[in-house]
XYZ file of C-alpha atoms in Angstrom:
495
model
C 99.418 74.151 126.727
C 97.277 76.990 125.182
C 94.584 76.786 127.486
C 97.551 76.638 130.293
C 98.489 80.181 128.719
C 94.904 81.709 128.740
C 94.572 80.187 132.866
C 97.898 82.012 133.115
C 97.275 85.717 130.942
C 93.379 85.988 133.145
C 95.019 84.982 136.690
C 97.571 88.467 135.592
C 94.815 90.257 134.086
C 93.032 90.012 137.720
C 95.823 90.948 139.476
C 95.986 94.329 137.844
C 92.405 94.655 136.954
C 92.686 98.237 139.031
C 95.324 99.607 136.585
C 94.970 98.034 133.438
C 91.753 99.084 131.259
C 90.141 96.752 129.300
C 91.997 97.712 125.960
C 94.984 96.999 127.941
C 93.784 93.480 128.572
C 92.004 92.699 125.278
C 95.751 93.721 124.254
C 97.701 91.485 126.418
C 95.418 88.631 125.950
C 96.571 88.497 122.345
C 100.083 89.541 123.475
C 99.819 86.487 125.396
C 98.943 84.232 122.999
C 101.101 85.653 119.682
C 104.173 84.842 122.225
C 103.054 81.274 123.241
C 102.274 80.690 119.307
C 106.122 82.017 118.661
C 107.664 79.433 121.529
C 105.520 76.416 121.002
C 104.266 76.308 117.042
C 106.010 74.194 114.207
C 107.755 77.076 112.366
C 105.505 76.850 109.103
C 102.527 77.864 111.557
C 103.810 80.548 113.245
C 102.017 84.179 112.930
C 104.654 87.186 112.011
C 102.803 90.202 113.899
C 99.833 90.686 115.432
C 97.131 91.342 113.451
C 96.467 95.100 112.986
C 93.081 95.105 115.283
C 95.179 93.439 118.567
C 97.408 96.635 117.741
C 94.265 98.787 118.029
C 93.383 98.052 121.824
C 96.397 98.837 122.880
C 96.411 102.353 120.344
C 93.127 102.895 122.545
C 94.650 101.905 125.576
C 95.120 104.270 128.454
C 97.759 101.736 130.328
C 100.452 101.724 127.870
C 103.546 102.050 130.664
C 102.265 98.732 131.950
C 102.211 96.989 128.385
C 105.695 98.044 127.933
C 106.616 96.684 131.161
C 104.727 93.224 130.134
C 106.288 93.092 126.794
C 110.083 93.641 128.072
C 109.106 91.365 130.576
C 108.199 88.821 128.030
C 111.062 88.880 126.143
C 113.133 88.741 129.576
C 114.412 92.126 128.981
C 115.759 91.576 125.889
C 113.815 93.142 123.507
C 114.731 93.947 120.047
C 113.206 95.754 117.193
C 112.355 92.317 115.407
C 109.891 91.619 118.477
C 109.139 95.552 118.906
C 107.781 95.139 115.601
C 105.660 92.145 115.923
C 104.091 93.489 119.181
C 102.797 96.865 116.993
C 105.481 99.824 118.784
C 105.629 101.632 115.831
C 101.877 102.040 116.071
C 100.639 102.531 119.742
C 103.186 103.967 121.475
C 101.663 107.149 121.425
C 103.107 109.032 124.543
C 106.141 110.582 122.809
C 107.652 110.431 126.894
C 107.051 106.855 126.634
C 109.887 106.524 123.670
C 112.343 108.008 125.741
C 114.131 107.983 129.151
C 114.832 111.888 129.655
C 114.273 111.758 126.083
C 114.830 108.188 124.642
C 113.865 105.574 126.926
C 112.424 102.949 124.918
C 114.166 103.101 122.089
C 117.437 102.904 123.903
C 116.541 100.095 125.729
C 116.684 98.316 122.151
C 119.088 100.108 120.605
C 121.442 98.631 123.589
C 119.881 95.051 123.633
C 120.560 95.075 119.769
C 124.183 96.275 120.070
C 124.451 93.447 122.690
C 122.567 90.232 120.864
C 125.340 88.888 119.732
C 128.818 87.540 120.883
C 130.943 89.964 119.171
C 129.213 93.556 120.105
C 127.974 95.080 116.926
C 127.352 98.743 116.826
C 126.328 98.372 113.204
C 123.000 96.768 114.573
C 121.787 99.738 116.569
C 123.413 102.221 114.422
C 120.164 103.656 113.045
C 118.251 103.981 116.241
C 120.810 105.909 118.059
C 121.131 108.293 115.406
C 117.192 108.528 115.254
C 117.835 109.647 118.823
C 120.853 111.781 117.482
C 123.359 110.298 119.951
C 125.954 110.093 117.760
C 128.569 110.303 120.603
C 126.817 107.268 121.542
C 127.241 105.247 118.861
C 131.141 106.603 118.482
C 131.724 105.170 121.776
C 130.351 101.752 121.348
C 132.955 102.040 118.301
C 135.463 102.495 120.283
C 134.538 99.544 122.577
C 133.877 97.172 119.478
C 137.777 96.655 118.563
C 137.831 93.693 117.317
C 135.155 94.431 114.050
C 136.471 94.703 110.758
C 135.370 98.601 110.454
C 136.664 99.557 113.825
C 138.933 102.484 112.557
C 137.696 103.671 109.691
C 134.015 104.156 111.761
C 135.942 105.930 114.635
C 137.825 108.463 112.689
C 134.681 109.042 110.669
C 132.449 109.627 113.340
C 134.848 111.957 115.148
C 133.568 114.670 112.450
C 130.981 117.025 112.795
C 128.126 116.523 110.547
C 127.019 119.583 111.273
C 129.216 120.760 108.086
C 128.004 120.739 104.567
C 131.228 118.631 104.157
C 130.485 115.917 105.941
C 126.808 115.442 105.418
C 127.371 115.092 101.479
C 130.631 112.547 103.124
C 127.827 111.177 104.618
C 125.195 110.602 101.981
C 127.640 109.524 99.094
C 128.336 106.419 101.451
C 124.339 105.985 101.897
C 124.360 105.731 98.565
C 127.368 102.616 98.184
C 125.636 101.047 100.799
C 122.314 101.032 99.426
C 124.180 99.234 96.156
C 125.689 97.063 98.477
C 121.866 95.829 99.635
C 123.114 97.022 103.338
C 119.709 98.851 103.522
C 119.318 99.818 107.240
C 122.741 100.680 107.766
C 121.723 102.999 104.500
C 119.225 104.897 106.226
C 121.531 105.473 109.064
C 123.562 107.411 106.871
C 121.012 108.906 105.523
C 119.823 110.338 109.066
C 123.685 111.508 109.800
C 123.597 113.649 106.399
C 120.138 114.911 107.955
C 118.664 113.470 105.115
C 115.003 112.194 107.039
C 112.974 111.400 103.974
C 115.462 109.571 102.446
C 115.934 107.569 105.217
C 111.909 107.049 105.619
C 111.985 106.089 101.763
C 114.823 103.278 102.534
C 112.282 101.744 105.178
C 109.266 101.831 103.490
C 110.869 100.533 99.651
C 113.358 98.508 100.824
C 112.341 97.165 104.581
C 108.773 97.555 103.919
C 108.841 98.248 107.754
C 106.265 101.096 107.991
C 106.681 101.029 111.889
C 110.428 101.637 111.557
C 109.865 104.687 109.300
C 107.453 106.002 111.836
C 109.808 105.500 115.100
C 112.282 107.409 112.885
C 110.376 110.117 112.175
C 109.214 110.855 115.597
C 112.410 110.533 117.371
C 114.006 112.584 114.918
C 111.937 115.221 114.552
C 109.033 114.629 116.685
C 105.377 114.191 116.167
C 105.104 117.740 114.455
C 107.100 116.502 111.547
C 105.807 117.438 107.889
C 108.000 113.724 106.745
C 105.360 111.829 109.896
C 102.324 113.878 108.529
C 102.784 112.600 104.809
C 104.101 108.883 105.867
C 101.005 108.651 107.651
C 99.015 109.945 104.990
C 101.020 107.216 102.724
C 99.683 104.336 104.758
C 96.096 105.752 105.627
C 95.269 105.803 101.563
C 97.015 102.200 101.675
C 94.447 101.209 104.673
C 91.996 102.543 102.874
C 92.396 100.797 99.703
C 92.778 97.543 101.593
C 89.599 98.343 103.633
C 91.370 97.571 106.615
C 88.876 99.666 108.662
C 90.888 98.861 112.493
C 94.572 100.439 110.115
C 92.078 103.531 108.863
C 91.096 104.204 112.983
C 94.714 103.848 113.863
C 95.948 106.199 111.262
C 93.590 108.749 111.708
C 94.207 108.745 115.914
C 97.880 109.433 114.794
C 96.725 112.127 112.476
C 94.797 113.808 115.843
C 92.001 113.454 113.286
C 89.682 112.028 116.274
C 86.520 112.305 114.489
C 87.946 110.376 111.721
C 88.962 108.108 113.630
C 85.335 106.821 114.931
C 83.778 107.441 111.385
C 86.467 105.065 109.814
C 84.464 102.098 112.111
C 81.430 102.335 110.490
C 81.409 105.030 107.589
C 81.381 103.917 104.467
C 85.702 104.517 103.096
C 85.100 106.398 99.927
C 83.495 108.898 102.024
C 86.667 109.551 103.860
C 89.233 110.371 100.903
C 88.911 112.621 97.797
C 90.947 109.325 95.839
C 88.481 109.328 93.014
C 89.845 105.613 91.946
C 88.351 104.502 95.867
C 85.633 101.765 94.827
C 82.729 101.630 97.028
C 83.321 99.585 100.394
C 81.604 97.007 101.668
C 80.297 94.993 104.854
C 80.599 91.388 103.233
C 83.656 90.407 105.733
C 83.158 93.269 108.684
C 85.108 92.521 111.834
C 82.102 92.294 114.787
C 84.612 93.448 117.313
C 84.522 97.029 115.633
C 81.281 97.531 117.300
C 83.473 96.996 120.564
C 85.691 100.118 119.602
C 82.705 102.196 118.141
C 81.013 102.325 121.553
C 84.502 102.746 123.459
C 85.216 106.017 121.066
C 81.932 107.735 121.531
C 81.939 106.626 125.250
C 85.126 109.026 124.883
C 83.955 111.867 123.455
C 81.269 112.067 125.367
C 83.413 112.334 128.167
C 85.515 115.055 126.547
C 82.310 116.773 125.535
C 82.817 115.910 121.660
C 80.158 114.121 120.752
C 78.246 117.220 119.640
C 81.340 117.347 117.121
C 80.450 113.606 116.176
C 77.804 113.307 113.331
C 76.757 109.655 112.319
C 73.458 109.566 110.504
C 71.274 106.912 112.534
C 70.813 104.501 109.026
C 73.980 104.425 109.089
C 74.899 103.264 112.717
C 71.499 100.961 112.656
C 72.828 99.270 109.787
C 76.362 99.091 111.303
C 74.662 97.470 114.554
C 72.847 94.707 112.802
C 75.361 94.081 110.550
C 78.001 93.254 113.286
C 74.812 91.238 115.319
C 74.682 89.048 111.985
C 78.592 88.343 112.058
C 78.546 87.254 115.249
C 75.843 84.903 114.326
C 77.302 83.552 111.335
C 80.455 82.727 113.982
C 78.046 80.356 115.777
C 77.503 83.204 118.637
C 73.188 83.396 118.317
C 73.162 84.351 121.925
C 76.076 87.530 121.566
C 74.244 88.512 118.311
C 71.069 88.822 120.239
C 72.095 90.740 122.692
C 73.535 92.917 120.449
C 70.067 93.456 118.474
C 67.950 93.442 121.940
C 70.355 96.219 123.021
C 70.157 98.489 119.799
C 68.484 101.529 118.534
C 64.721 100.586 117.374
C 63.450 100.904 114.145
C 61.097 103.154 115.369
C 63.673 105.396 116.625
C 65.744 105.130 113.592
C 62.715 106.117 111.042
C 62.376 109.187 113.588
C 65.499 110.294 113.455
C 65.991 110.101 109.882
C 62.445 112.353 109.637
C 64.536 114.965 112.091
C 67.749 114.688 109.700
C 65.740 115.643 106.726
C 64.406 118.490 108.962
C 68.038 119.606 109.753
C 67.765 118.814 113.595
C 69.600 115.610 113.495
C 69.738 114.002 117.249
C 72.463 111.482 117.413
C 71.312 107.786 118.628
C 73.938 107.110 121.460
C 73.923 103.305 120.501
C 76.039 102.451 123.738
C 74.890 98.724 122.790
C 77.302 97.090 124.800
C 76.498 99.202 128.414
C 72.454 98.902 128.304
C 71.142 95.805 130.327
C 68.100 94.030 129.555
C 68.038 92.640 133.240
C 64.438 93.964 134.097
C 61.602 91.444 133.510
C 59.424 94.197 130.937
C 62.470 94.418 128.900
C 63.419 91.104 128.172
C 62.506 89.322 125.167
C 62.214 85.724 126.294
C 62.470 85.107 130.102
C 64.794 82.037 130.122
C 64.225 81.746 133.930
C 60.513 80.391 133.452
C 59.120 77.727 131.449
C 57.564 78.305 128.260
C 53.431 77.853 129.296
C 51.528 80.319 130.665
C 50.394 78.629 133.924
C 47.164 81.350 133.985
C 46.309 79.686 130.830
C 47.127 76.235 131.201
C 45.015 73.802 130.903
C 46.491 71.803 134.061
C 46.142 73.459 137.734
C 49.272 73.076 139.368
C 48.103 74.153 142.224
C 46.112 71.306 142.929
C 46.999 68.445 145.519
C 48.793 65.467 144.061
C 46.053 63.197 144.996
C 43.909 64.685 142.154
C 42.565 61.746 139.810
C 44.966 61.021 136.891
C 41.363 60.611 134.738
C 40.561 64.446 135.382
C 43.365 65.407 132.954
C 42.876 65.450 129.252
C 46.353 64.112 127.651
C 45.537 65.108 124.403
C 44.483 69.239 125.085
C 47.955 71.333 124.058
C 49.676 72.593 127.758
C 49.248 76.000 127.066
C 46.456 78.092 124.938
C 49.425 80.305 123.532
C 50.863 79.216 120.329
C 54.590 78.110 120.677
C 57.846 79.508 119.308
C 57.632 77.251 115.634
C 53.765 78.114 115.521
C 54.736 81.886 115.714
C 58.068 82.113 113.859
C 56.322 80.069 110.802
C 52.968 82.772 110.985
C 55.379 85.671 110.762
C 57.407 83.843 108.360
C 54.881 83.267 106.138
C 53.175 86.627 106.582
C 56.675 88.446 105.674
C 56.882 86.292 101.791
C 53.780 86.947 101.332
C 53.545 90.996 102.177
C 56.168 92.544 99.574
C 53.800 96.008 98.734
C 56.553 98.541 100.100
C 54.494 100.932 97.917
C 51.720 101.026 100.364
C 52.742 100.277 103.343
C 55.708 101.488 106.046
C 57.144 99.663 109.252
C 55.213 100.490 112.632
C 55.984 98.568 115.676
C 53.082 97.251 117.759
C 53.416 95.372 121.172
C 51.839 92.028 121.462
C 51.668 90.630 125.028
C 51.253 86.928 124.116
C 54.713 86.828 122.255
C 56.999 87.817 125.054
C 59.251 90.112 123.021
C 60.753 93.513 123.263
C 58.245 96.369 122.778
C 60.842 97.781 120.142
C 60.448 94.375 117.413
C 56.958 93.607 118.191
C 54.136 93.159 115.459
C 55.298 94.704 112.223
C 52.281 96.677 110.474
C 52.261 99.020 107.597
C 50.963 102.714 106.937
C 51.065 104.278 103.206
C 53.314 107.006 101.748
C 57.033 105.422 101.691
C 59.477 107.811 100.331
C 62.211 106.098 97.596
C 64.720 107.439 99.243
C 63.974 105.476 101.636
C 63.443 102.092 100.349
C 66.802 100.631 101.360
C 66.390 101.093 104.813
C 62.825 100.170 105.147
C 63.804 96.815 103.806
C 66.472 96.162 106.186
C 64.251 97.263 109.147
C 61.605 94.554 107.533
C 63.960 91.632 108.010
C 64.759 92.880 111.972
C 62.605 90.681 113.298
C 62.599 87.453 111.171
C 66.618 87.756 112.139
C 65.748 88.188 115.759
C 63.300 84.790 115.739
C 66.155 83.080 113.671
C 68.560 83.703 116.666
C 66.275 83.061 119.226
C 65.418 79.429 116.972
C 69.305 78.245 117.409
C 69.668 79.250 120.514
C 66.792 77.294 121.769
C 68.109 74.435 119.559
């Protein structure tokens, strides 16, 4: 039945390949799938949400009107803020026009399915969203309608008033108050938005709800993505993120913030360098999600387009390191062959000790490591040519060119097949040549091409030259074990 759903999500995805991007289908993919888990799991396995980076494609996405349309669809038009919440709203509806229908649109289209989920018409239910959208003639009508509920009357002639008054908004916020001590916690913040008391209202959501998307969708509708209240909730949950080192919540964040930059340097920076919280402990790359290297190289495709990336400043040790360390997650996930097209693809070390000699210069040229977009298609670039077989027939002791007819006795059964040493013969030389060469303090990295060895003129034959900077130790090492990881991959793939 899963695989049924994945047949079914592609054969969609195809059909609307020309208007969804591919954020939009990374996003519906998952989409897909969270629903299928919700319908078909045993309850105890069941996810809640979607996890915070199937949020971010669809954050990044530039089809969001047609992953509304999916997600109403999926929930047959009935969807509430229960499922809104699960699928991420709060978070990638960006497109303030998107929220609303002449103003309110999609948050209307809950705020009526909630009022109408169940038997006897509720208006409590959608109560806060309508005053969000401050419709409170709205919501007075559906009180009208809803006759038969216990606080029919006293709602009515309550509404009826005009909050507008100093009267009535302190009305209002004493009875946010006796419903808060009566546990009635969203109905609390409703009140609290009809004594136009925002922050309080926020505060119920976050303490109480813990529904950070809720608090958002109230802020925005209410007062609109200008808000001061939006600015410091988001602020709130960034230095959250960023304790958590939840680095796809920290690029979210800071694309809400219209901090753009931020928002790329979040991927791959290191956290602490991104908040003036002197309790932020250093962060690390022990558990780093490969598929940020998937966002990295949509966001600088970006601002390249809008003629940013002069704005964006990543030093190159930092996005080499970054690279390599996403290449070695994917091979730790038992994906050699993704991981090696991921280092094949990369910045050399010879470009990244170049770059670093610029930086120190103060003429630091940005490596545009577009790893995903560059092809290694043409024959001088590839490392190993899986099309051929592994002898070099120049070299070989055996003619193949020769008729069939040839004497079996002319061929000598114990000579190797080719002159070249093989793949285990190489990768054990350079193994043992890299234990056995540890003098950083005379020697650098310098990459030399080797014909025989059939790999990339960027991670050929390591040598050294003398003069190594401390400052630069760190790096140097990590370039030094490039190309033992590169034979490693190549070595399982092969097996």
């Amino acid at each position: 039945m899963c695989l049924l759903a994945v047949i079914d999500t592609v054969n969609q995805l195809e059909k609307q390949k020309r208007s969804l991007d591919e954020n939009g289908a990374r996003f519906l993919l998952a989409m897909r799938m969270f629903i299928f888990s919700q319908k078909n799991f045993p309850e105890e396995s069941r996810p809640i949400e979607l996890i915070n980076r199937d949020i971010s494609w669809a954050v990044y996405s530039e089809s969001q009107d047609i992953l509304i349309d999916y997600c109403n669809q999926s929930y047959d038009g009935k969807l509430l803020w229960s499922h809104a919440r699960s699928l991420g709203f709060g978070y990638w509806i960006t497109n303030l026009d998107s929220l609303t229908f002449e103003k309110y649109k999609q948050m209307e289209t809950i705020a009526r399915n909630s009022f109408m989920s169940k038997e006897d018409k509720d208006p409590v239910e959608c109560s806060l969203l309508y005053l969000a959208m401050r419709k409170k003639n709205v919501l007075l009508g559906l009180w009208k309608l809803a006759q038969s509920h216990a606080e029919h009357t006293i709602m009515v002639r309550f509404l009826a008033n005009d909050f507008s008054e100093d009267r009535w908004q302190k009305a209002a916020l004493k009875n946010a108050f006796v419903l808060l001590g009566k546990q009635r916690y969203e109905y609390a913040a409703a009140f609290f938005l009809l004594g136009d008391r925002l922050k309080d209202a926020v505060n119920v959501c976050l303490q109480h709800l813990n529904d950070y998307q809720l608090a958002i969708v109230l802020c925005r509708l209410y007062q609109g993505d200008n808000s001061e209240v939006l600015n410091d909730l988001l602020t709130t949950i960034l230095n959250d993120a960023l304790m958590r080192e939840d680095r796809w919540s920290c690029s979210m964040i800071f694309s809400l913030l219209k901090q753009k930059e931020n928002s790329l340097y979040s991927l791959l920076m290191p956290l602490e360098s991104l908040t003036l919280d002197s309790k932020m402990t250093a962060s690390t790359t022990k558990n780093l999600d490969p598929a940020l290297l998937i966002l990295y190289n949509h966001l600088r495709k970006n601002f390249k387009i809008l003629r940013m990336d002069d704005k964006i400043s990543v030093p190159a040790d930092v996005e080499f390191r970054f690279i390599y360390d996403c290449a070695s997650s994917y091979e730790q996930l038992g994906l050699p062959s993704l991981a090696l097209q991921i280092v094949e693809a990369a910045p050399s070390p010879a470009q990244v000790l170049k770059q670093m000699k610029l930086s120190e210069k103060g003429n630091m040229n940005l490596i545009t490591s577009e790893v995903l977009d560059r092809t290694t298609t043409t024959k001088e670039n590839d490392e190993i040519d899986w099309s051929t077989l592994s002898y070099d027939k120049k070299n070989s002791v055996v003619d193949w060119g020769e008729p069939t007819s040839q004497k079996y006795d002319a061929f000598d059964w114990g000579a190797p097949i080719s002159n070249n040493r093989g793949l285990d013969d190489d990768y054990d030389s350079f193994r043992k040549d890299f234990v056995n060469n540890d003098d950083l303090g005379e020697q650098i990295l310098v990459l030399e091409n080797t014909e025989s060895e059939k790999i990339d003129s960027e991670v050929m034959e390591i040598r050294f030259e003398n003069e190594v900077k401390d400052e630069d130790i760190n790096t140097r090492l990590q370039i030094r074990h490039i190309r033992l990881f590169k034979w490693q991959l190549t070595k399982r793939i092969i097996q």
